[in-house]
Coordinates of C-alpha atoms and ligand atoms in Angstrom, one line a residue:
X164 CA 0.0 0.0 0.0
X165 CA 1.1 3.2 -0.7
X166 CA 1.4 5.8 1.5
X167 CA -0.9 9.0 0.9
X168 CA 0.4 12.6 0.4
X169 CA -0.9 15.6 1.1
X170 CA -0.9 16.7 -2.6
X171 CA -3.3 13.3 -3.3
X172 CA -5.5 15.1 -0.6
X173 CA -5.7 18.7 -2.0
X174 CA -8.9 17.6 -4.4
X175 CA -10.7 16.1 -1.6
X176 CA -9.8 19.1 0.7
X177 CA -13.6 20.3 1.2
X178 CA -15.0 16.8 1.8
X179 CA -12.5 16.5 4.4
X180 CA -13.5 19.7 5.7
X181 CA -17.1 19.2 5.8
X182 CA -16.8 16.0 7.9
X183 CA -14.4 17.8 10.6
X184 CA -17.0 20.3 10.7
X185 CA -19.6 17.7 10.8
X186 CA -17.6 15.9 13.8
X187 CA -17.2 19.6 15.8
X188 CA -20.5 20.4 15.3
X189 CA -21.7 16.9 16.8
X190 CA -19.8 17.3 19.8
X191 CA -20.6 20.8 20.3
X192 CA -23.9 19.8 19.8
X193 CA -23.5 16.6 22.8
X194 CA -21.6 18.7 24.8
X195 CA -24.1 18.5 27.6
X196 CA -24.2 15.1 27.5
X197 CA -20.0 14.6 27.5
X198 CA -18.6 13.3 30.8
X199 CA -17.5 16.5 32.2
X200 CA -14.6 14.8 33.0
X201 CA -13.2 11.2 31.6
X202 CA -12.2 9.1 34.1
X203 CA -10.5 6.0 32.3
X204 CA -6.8 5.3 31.7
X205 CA -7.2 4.8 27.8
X206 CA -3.8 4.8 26.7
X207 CA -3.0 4.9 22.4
X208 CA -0.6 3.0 20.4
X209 CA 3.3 4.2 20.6
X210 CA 3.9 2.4 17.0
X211 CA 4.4 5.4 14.4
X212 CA 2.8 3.7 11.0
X213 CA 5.3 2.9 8.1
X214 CA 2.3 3.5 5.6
X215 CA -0.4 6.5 6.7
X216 CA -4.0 6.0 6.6
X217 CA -5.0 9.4 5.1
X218 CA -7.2 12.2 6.3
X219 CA -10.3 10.7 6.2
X220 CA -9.8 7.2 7.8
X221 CA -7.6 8.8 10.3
X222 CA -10.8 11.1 10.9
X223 CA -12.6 7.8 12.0
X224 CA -10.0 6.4 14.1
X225 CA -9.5 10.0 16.2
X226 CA -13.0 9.4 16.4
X227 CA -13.3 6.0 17.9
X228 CA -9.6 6.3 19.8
X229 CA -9.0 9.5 21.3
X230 CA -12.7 11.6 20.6
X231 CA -14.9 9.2 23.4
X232 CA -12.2 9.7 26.0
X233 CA -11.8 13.6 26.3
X234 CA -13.5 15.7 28.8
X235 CA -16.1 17.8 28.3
X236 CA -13.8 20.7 29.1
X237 CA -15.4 23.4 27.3
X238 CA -19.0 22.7 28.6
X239 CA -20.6 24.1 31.5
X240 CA -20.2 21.4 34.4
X241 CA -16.2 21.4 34.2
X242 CA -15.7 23.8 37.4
X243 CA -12.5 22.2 37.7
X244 CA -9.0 24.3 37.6
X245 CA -9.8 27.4 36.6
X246 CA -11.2 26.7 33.0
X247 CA -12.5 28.8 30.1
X248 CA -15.1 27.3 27.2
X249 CA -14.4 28.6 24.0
X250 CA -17.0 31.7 22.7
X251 CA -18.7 31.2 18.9
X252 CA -16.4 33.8 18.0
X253 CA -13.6 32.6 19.4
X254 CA -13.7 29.3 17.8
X255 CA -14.5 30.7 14.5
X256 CA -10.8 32.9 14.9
X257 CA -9.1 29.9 16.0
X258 CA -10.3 28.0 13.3
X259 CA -9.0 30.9 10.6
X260 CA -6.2 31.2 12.6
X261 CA -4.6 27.3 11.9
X262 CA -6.1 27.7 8.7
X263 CA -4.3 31.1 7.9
X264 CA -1.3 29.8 9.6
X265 CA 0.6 33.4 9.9
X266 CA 3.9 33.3 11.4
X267 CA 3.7 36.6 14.1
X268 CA 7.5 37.2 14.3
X269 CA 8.7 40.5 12.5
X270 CA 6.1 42.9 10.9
X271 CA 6.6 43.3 7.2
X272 CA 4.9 40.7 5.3
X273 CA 1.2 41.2 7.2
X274 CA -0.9 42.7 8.9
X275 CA -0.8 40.1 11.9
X276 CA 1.2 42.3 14.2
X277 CA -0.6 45.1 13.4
X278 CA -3.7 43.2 15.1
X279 CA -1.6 41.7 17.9
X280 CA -0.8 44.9 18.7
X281 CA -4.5 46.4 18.4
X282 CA -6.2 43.8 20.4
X283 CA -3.0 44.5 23.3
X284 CA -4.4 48.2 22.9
X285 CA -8.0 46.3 23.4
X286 CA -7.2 44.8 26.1
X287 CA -5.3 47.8 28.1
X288 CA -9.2 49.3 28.1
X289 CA -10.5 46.1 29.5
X290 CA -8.9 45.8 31.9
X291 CA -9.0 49.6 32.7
X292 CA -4.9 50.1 32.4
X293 CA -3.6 53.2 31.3
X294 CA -3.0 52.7 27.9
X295 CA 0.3 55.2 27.5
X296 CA 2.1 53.7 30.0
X297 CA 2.0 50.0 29.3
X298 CA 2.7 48.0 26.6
X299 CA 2.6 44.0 25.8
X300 CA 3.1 40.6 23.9
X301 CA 0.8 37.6 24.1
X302 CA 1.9 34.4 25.1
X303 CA 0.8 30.9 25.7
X304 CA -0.3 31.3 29.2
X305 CA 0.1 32.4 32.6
X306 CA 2.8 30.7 33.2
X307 CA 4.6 31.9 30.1
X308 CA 3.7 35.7 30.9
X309 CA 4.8 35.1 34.8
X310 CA 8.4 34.0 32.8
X311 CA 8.3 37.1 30.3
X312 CA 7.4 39.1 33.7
X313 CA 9.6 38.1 36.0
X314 CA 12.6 38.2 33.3
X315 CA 11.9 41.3 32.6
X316 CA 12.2 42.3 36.4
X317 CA 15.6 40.6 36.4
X318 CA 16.9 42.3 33.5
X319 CA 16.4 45.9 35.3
X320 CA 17.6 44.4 38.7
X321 CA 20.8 43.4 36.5
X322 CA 21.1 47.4 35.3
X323 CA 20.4 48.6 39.4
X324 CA 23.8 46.6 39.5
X325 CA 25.3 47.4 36.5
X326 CA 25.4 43.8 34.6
X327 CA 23.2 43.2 31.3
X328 CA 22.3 40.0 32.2
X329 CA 20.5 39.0 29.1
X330 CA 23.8 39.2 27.5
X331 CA 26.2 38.6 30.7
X332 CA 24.4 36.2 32.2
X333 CA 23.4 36.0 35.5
X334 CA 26.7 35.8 38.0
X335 CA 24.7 38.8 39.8
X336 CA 21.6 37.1 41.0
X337 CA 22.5 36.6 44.3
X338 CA 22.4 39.9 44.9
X339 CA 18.3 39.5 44.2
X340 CA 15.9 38.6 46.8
X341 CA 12.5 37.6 46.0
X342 CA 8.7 38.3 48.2
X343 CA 6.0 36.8 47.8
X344 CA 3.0 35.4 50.2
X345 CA 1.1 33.1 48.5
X346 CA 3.0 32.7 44.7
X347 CA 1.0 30.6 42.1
X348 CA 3.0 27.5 41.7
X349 CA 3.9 28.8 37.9
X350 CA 5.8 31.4 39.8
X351 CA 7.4 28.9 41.3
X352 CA 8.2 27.0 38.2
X353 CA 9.5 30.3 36.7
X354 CA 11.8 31.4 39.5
X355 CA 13.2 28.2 38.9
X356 CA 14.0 28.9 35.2
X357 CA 15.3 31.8 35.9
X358 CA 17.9 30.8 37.6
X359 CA 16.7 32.5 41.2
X360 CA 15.5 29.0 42.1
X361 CA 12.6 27.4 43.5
X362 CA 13.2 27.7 47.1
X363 CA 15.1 31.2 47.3
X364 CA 12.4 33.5 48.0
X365 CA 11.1 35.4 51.5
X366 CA 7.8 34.1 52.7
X367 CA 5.7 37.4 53.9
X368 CA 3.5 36.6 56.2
X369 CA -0.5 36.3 55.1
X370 CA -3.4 38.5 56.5
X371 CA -6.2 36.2 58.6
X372 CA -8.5 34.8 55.9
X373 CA -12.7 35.2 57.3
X374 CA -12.4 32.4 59.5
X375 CA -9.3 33.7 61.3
X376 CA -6.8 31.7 60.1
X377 CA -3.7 33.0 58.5
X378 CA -5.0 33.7 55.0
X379 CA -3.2 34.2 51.4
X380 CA -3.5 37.9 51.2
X381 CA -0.2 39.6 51.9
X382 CA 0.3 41.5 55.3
X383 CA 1.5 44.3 53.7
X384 CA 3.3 45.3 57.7
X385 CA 5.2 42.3 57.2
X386 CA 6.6 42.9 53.9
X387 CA 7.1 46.5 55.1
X388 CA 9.2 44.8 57.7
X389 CA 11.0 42.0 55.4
X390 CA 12.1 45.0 53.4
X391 CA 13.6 47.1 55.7
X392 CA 15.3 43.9 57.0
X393 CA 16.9 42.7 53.5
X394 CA 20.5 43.8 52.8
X395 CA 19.7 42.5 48.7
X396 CA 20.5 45.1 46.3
X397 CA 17.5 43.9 44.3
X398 CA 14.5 43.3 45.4
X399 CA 11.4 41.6 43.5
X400 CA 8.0 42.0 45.3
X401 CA 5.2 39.6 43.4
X402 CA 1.3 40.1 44.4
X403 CA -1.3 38.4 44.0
X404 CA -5.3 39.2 42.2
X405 CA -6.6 36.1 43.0
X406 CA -4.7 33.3 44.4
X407 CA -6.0 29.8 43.1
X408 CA -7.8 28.4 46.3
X409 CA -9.5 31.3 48.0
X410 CA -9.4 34.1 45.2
X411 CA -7.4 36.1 47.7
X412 CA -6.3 39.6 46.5
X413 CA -3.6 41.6 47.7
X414 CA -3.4 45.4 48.4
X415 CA -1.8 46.8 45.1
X416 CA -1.8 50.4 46.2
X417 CA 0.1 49.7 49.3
X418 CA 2.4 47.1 47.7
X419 CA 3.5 49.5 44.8
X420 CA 3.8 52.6 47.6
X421 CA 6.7 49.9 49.6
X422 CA 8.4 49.0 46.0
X423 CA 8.7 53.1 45.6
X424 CA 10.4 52.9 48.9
X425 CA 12.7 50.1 48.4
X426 CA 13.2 50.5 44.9
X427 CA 11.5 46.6 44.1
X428 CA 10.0 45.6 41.0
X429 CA 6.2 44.6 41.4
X430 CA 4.9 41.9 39.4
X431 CA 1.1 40.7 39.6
X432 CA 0.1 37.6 39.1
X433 CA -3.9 38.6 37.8
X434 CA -4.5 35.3 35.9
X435 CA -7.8 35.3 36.1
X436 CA -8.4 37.9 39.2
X437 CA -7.6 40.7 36.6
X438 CA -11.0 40.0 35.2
X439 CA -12.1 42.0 38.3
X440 CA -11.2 45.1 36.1
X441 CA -14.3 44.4 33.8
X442 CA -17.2 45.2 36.2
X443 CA -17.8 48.0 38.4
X444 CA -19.4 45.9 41.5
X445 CA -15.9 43.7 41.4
X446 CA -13.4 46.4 40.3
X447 CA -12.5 47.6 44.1
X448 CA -11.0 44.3 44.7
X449 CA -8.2 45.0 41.9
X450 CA -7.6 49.0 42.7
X451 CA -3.8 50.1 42.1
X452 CA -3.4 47.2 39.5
X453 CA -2.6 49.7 37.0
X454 CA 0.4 50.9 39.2
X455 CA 2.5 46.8 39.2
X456 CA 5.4 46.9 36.9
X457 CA 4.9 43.8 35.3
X458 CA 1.0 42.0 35.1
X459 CA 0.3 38.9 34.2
X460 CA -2.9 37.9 32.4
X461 CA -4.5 34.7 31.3
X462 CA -6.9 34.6 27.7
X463 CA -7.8 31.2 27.8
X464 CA -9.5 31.5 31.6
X465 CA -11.6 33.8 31.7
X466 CA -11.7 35.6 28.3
X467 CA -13.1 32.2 27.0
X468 CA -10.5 31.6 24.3
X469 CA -8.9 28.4 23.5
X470 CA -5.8 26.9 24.6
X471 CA -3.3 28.3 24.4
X472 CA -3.4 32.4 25.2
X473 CA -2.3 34.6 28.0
X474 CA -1.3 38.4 27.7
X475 CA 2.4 40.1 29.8
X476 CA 1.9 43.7 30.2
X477 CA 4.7 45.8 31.8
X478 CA 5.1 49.1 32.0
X479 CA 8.5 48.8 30.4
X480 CA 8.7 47.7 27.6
X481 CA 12.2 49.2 26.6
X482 CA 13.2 46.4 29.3
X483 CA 10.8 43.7 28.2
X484 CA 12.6 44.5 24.4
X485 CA 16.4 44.1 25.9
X486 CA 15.6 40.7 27.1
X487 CA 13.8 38.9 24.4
X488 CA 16.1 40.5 21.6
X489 CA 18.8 38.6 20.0
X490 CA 19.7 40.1 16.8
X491 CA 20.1 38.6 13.6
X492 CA 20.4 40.2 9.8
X493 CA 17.6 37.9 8.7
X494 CA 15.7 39.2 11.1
X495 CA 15.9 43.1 10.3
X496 CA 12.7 44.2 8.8
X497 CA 12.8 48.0 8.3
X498 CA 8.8 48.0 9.9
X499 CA 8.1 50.5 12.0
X500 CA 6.2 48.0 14.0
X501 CA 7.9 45.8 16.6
X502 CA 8.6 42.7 16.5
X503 CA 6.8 40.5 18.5
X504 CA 9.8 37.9 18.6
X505 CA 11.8 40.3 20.9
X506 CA 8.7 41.0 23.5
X507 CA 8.4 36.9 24.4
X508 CA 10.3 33.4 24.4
X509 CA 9.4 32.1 21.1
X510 CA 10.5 33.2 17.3
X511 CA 8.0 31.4 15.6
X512 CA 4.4 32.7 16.6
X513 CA 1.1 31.7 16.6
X514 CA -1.6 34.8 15.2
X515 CA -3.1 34.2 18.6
X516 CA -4.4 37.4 18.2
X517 CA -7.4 36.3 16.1
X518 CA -9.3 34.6 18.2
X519 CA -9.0 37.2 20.6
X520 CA -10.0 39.6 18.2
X521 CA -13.3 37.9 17.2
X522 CA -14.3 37.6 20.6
X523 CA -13.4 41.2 21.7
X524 CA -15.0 42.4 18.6
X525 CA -17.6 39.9 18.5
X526 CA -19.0 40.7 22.5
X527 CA -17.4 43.8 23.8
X528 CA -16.4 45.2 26.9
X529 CA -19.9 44.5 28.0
X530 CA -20.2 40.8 26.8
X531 CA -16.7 40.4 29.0
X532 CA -17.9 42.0 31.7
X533 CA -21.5 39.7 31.7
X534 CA -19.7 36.4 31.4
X535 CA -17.2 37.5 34.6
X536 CA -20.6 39.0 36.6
X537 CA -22.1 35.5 35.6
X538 CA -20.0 33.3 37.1
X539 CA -19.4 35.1 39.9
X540 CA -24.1 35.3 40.7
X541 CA -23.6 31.1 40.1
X542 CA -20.6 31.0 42.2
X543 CA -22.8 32.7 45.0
X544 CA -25.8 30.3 44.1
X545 CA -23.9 27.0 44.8
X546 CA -22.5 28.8 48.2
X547 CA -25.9 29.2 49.1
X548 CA -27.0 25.7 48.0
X549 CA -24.2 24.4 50.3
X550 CA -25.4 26.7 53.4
X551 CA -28.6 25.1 53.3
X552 CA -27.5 21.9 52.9
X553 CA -27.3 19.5 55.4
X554 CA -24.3 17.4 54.2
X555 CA -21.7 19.7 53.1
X556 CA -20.1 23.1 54.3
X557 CA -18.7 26.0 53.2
X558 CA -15.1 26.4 53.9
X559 CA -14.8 30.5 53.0
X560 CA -17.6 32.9 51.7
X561 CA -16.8 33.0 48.4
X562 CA -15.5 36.4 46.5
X563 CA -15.2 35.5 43.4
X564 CA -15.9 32.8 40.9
X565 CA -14.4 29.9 43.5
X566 CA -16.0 28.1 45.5
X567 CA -14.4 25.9 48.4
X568 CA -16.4 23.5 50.4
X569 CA -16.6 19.8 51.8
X570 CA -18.7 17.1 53.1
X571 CA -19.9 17.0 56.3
X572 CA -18.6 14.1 58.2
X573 CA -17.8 13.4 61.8
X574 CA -14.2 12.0 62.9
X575 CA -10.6 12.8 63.1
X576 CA -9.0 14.8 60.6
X577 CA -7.9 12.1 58.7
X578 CA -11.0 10.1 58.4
X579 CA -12.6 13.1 57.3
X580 CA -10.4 13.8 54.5
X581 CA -10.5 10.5 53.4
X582 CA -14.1 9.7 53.1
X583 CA -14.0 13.6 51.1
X584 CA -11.9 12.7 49.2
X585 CA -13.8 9.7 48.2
X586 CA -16.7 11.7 48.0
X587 CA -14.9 13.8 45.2
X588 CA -14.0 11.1 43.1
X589 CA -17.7 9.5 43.4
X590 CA -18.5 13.2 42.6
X591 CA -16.3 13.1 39.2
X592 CA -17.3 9.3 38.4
X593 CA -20.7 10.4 37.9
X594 CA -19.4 12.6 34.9
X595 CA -22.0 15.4 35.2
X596 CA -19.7 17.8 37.0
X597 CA -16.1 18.1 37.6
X598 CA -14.3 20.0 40.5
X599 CA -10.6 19.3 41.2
X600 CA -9.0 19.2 45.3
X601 CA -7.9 21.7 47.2
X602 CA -6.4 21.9 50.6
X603 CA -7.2 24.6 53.6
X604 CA -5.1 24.0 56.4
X605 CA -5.0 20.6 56.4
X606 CA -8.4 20.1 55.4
X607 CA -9.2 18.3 52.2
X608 CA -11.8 19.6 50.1
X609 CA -13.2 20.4 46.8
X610 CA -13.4 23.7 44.8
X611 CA -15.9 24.6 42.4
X612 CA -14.4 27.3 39.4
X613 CA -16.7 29.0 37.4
X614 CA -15.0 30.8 34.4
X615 CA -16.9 29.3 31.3
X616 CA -19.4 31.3 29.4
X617 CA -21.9 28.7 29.4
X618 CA -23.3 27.9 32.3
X619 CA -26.3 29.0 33.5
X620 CA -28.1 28.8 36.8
X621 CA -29.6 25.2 36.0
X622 CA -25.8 23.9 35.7
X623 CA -25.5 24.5 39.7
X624 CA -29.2 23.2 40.0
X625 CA -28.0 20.0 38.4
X626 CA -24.9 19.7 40.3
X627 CA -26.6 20.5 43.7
X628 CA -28.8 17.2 42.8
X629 CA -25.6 15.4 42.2
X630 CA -23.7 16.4 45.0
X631 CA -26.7 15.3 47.1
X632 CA -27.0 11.5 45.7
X633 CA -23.5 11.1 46.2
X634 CA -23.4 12.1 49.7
X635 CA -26.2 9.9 50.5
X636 CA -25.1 6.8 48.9
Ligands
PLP271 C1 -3.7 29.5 36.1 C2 -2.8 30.4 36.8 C3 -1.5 30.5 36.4 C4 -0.9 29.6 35.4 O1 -1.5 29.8 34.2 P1 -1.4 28.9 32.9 O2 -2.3 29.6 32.0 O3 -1.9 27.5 33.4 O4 0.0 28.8 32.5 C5 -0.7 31.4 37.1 N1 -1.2 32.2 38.1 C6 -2.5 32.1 38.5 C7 -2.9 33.0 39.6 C8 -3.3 31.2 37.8 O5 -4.6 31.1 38.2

């Protein structure tokens, strides 16, 4: 047998189109009906094929070997993580965008940095940021704009000390000392990278959370006092707008007033608590925001965009530019647009600005600002489902779109957490909702996120029904 070629596919292009489309459209259409999230250990075959199948029988196999076991991610009962569904008009840029296939490097073939750098502009006004005094780059994530973020701050801490450490390297960073209170573990990852490492940073001290206990706010007295006590040269202060398990949010005004004082960099971390900026009833929480030098942002949480999109402003982007550059003559373009290349860690770009521009254009600052009010009215609904309710309790009033709680059950620490956490995966198994663990000092228990445009008030009814059958059996 021989083995097709894309060239012996071009004829039947549309037909192969039309039963991709035919395939999406079914699943989109049974997305209610998807497990929310697929339990099984399905694994697929290693073997790489001497002769390919072609498009269209390979269509059937992804649809008997890898389509039934996927998790209904992008529907409305996935409250796991913190996980955006993908809007109408999102989907129809991403689909353009793989079919376009732009390579968003250097200006001067397209107009694909041209929109990159309109819908950065775009988002500045979303998310209420003065729109002179930052600038950006999208990236693949969080994570990704917590690395562009954070190496940014390390290139200026390199100049306080006279080194250019993009080009020197890094013999200076122990001269760094890092503060956080409550750091996403992505911050973790990065610090890693970047050769300040894991463990090396100062633990400041949390404000008590509503129940007392010490929470994951930053006491911004302690930091004051960590400060003052630190003989490093440079210092790197990251907040949070937020945090993962109890949406804590840090005071930005105060933070960025202490950085002034010691002369620190402040990053934010605003994955998702940025979003806070979109609505007038959640935009106190966020207030100074627009003062942090470096923010990181995520697209494909809350701004409902696929995998994979997240946005690194800083308010230097002069900085941000000397530590993603590397030049080379094949690289000089003459545009008077910058090149996206030198703002981030890849060459080679994704136009990961479509999508985003379809759904910015497509909904507005006021379809934004519904989906983030949404979620947070359900996220109150299911807290007080689980007031009421006679088998589970609410860990931490919810302030956001997160919701923390646990079954009831009577016992030593341990035998609690272990019949919750059996109650979570009997929870999952059921496949009508998923919610992933979290931990409150000591205490095992189960967080609901709601970031996906879809669901509606019925979702929670549902899931209240389900979390009541599985407690009872
Ligand atoms: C999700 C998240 C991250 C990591 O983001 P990815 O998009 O998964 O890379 C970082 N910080 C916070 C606060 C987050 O919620």
């Amino acid at each position: 047998m021989i083995s097709p070629h894309p060239q012996d596919e071009q004829a039947h292009l549309n037909s192969l189109l039309s039963e991709a489309y035919q395939i999406a459209r079914q699943y989109i259409h049974h997305l209610s009906q998807q497990p929310a999230g697929c339990m099984t250990s399905h694994r697929l075959s290693p073997t790489l094929r001497e002769t390919g199948l072609g498009t269209h029988a390979t269509l059937e196999k992804f649809q008997q070997d890898i389509l039934p076991y996927l998790s209904g991610s992008s529907g409305s009962r996935y409250w796991g993580f913190v996980t955006g569904g993908v809007t109408p008009a999102a989907l129809v840029g991403d689909w353009l965008t793989a079919t376009l296939d732009q390579n968003v490097m250097v200006p001067g073939d397209s107009i694909a940095t041209a929109v990159e750098l309109a819908v950065i502009e775009q988002l500045k006004v979303l998310f209420n940021l003065p729109q002179h005094r930052f600038d950006g780059v999208l990236t693949t994530g969080a994570t990704a704009s917590n690395l562009v973020g954070l190496a940014t701050a390390r290139q200026w801490g390199g100049r306080q000390l006279g080194y250019d450490i993009a080009r020197e390297g890094f013999s200076c960073l122990h001269q760094f000392q890092l503060f956080a209170t409550t750091p996403h573990a992505s911050q973790i990852k990065v610090q890693g990278i970047l050769g300040f490492g894991q463990n090396q940073w100062v633990k400041v001290r949390g404000l008590p959370d509503a129940n007392g206990q010490e929470g994951e706010a930053m006491d911004v007295k302690d930091l004051e006092t960590q400060l003052k006590a630190s003989s490093a040269p440079v210092k790197i202060v990251i907040s949070s707008a937020a945090t993962v398990s109890t949406t804590a949010f840090d005071d930005f005004n105060a933070i960025t007033q202490l950085c002034k004082t010691y002369q620190a960099w402040h990053h934010l971390d605003g994955a998702f608590g940025l979003f806070t900026r979109c609505s007038p009833q959640l935009a106190h929480l966020t207030i100074g925001a627009e003062l942090a030098d470096s923010i990181t942002v995520d697209g494909h949480k809350w701004l409902n965009v696929p995998y994979d999109c997240g946005i690194a402003f800083t308010q230097h982007p002069q900085l941000l530019e000397e530590t993603f550059t590397s030049g080379a003559a094949y690289l000089e373009t003459g545009a008077t647009l910058p090149s996206m290349m030198n703002r981030g860690i890849e060459n080679s770009r994704r136009f990961r600005a479509l999508p985003l521009w379809f759904t910015l254009t497509a909904y507005g600052q006021a379809g934004i600002q519904k989906i983030v009010e949404n979620n947070c009215d359900r996220a109150l609904q299911l807290a007080e489902w689980i007031i009421s309710s006679p088998s589970y309790h609410l860990i931490l009033p919810p302030q956001l779109n997160v919701v923390l709680f646990a079954g009831k059950f009577n016992g030593d620490l341990a035998i609690v957490n272990q019949r919750n956490r059996a109650l979570l995966q009997k929870i999952n198994q059921s496949g009508k909702v998923f919610l992933t663990p979290s931990n409150y000092h000591g205490k095992f228990c189960f967080r609901a996120a709601f970031s996906n445009w879809r669901i509606t008030d019925e979702d929670v009814l549902e899931v209240t029904q389900i979390l009541k059958e599985a407690f009872k059996v």
